[in-house]
Coordinates of C-alpha atoms in Angstrom, one line a residue:
M1 CA 93.8 127.9 82.6
P2 CA 94.8 131.2 81.0
Q3 CA 91.4 132.7 81.6
V4 CA 92.1 132.5 85.3
L5 CA 95.3 134.5 84.9
V6 CA 93.6 137.1 82.8
A7 CA 90.8 137.4 85.4
Q8 CA 93.2 137.8 88.3
V9 CA 95.3 140.5 86.5
L10 CA 92.2 142.5 85.7
K11 CA 90.9 142.0 89.2
G12 CA 94.1 143.4 90.5
L13 CA 93.7 146.4 88.3
A14 CA 89.9 146.9 88.9
Y15 CA 90.1 147.3 92.7
P16 CA 92.6 150.3 92.7
A17 CA 90.8 151.8 89.6
N18 CA 87.5 151.7 91.5
A19 CA 89.1 153.0 94.6
V20 CA 90.3 156.1 92.6
L21 CA 86.8 156.8 91.5
L22 CA 85.4 156.3 95.0
G23 CA 88.2 158.3 96.6
G24 CA 87.3 161.1 94.2
R25 CA 83.7 160.8 95.3
D26 CA 82.7 160.1 91.7
W27 CA 79.7 158.1 92.8
N28 CA 77.6 158.4 89.7
W29 CA 80.3 157.3 87.3
S30 CA 81.3 154.4 89.7
T31 CA 77.7 153.3 89.7
A32 CA 77.5 153.5 85.9
A33 CA 80.7 151.5 85.6
M34 CA 79.3 148.8 87.9
W35 CA 76.0 148.6 86.0
A36 CA 77.8 148.4 82.7
S37 CA 80.2 145.7 83.8
A38 CA 77.3 143.7 85.3
G39 CA 75.3 144.1 82.1
A40 CA 78.2 143.1 79.9
T41 CA 78.8 140.0 82.1
M42 CA 75.2 139.0 82.0
A43 CA 75.1 139.4 78.2
C44 CA 78.3 137.2 78.0
L45 CA 76.8 134.5 80.2
A46 CA 73.5 134.6 78.2
A47 CA 75.5 134.2 74.9
Q48 CA 77.5 131.4 76.4
S49 CA 74.3 129.6 77.4
Y50 CA 72.7 130.2 74.0
F51 CA 75.6 128.9 72.0
S52 CA 76.0 125.8 74.2
G53 CA 72.3 125.0 74.2
P54 CA 69.9 122.8 72.3
A55 CA 69.8 125.1 69.3
H56 CA 73.5 124.3 68.6
G57 CA 73.4 120.6 69.2
F58 CA 74.1 120.5 72.9
A59 CA 71.7 118.9 75.4
T60 CA 71.5 121.8 77.8
G61 CA 72.9 125.3 78.2
V62 CA 75.8 124.2 80.4
R63 CA 78.7 126.6 80.9
T64 CA 82.2 125.4 81.6
V65 CA 84.4 126.8 84.4
G66 CA 86.5 128.5 81.7
Q67 CA 83.6 130.3 80.3
L68 CA 82.7 131.6 83.8
W69 CA 86.3 132.9 84.2
W70 CA 86.1 134.7 80.8
A71 CA 82.8 136.3 82.0
L72 CA 84.6 137.4 85.2
S73 CA 87.4 138.8 83.1
L74 CA 84.9 140.8 81.1
F75 CA 83.4 142.1 84.4
F76 CA 86.7 143.4 85.7
G77 CA 87.9 144.6 82.3
V78 CA 84.8 146.8 81.9
Q79 CA 85.4 148.3 85.3
V80 CA 89.0 149.1 84.6
T81 CA 88.1 150.6 81.2
F82 CA 85.3 152.8 82.7
S83 CA 87.6 154.0 85.5
V84 CA 90.5 154.9 83.2
L85 CA 88.2 156.7 80.7
R86 CA 86.7 158.7 83.5
Y87 CA 89.9 159.8 85.1
T88 CA 91.5 160.7 81.8
S89 CA 88.4 162.6 80.6
A90 CA 89.2 165.5 82.8
R91 CA 85.5 166.0 83.7
G92 CA 83.6 165.9 86.9
P93 CA 85.7 165.8 90.0
W94 CA 88.8 165.1 87.8
A95 CA 88.7 168.5 86.0
A96 CA 90.7 170.1 88.8
L97 CA 93.5 167.7 88.4
H98 CA 93.8 168.4 84.7
S99 CA 93.4 172.2 84.9
D100 CA 96.2 174.6 83.9
E101 CA 96.4 176.0 87.4
T102 CA 97.1 172.6 88.8
K103 CA 99.8 171.9 86.2
R104 CA 101.4 175.3 87.0
R105 CA 101.5 174.5 90.7
V106 CA 103.1 171.2 90.0
R107 CA 105.8 172.8 87.9
D108 CA 106.4 175.4 90.6
L109 CA 106.8 172.6 93.2
K110 CA 109.4 170.8 91.0
A111 CA 111.4 174.0 90.5

């Protein structure tokens, strides 16, 4: 099942990405990322139930295992996206890492 592979790769990226946020003590953004990923996953599961329900010719709103794996992939993918966007935004606790002073110090260390 390719959806399992996708979910596992994203899971492998999500844990370190979340750890970066938590290590940087970016609690609010980490919380927002978790809520966004949970909301997106619930919306995905609701859509899957709707489109596999009686309104579309199916007896019940039954989900397949593959659909659940795609929902998990979405869950981890949203977390990775939020974490990368926050880190690269150079705001909050990450502003110090992207400042000119930090870049100058890194150049001095390399020289």
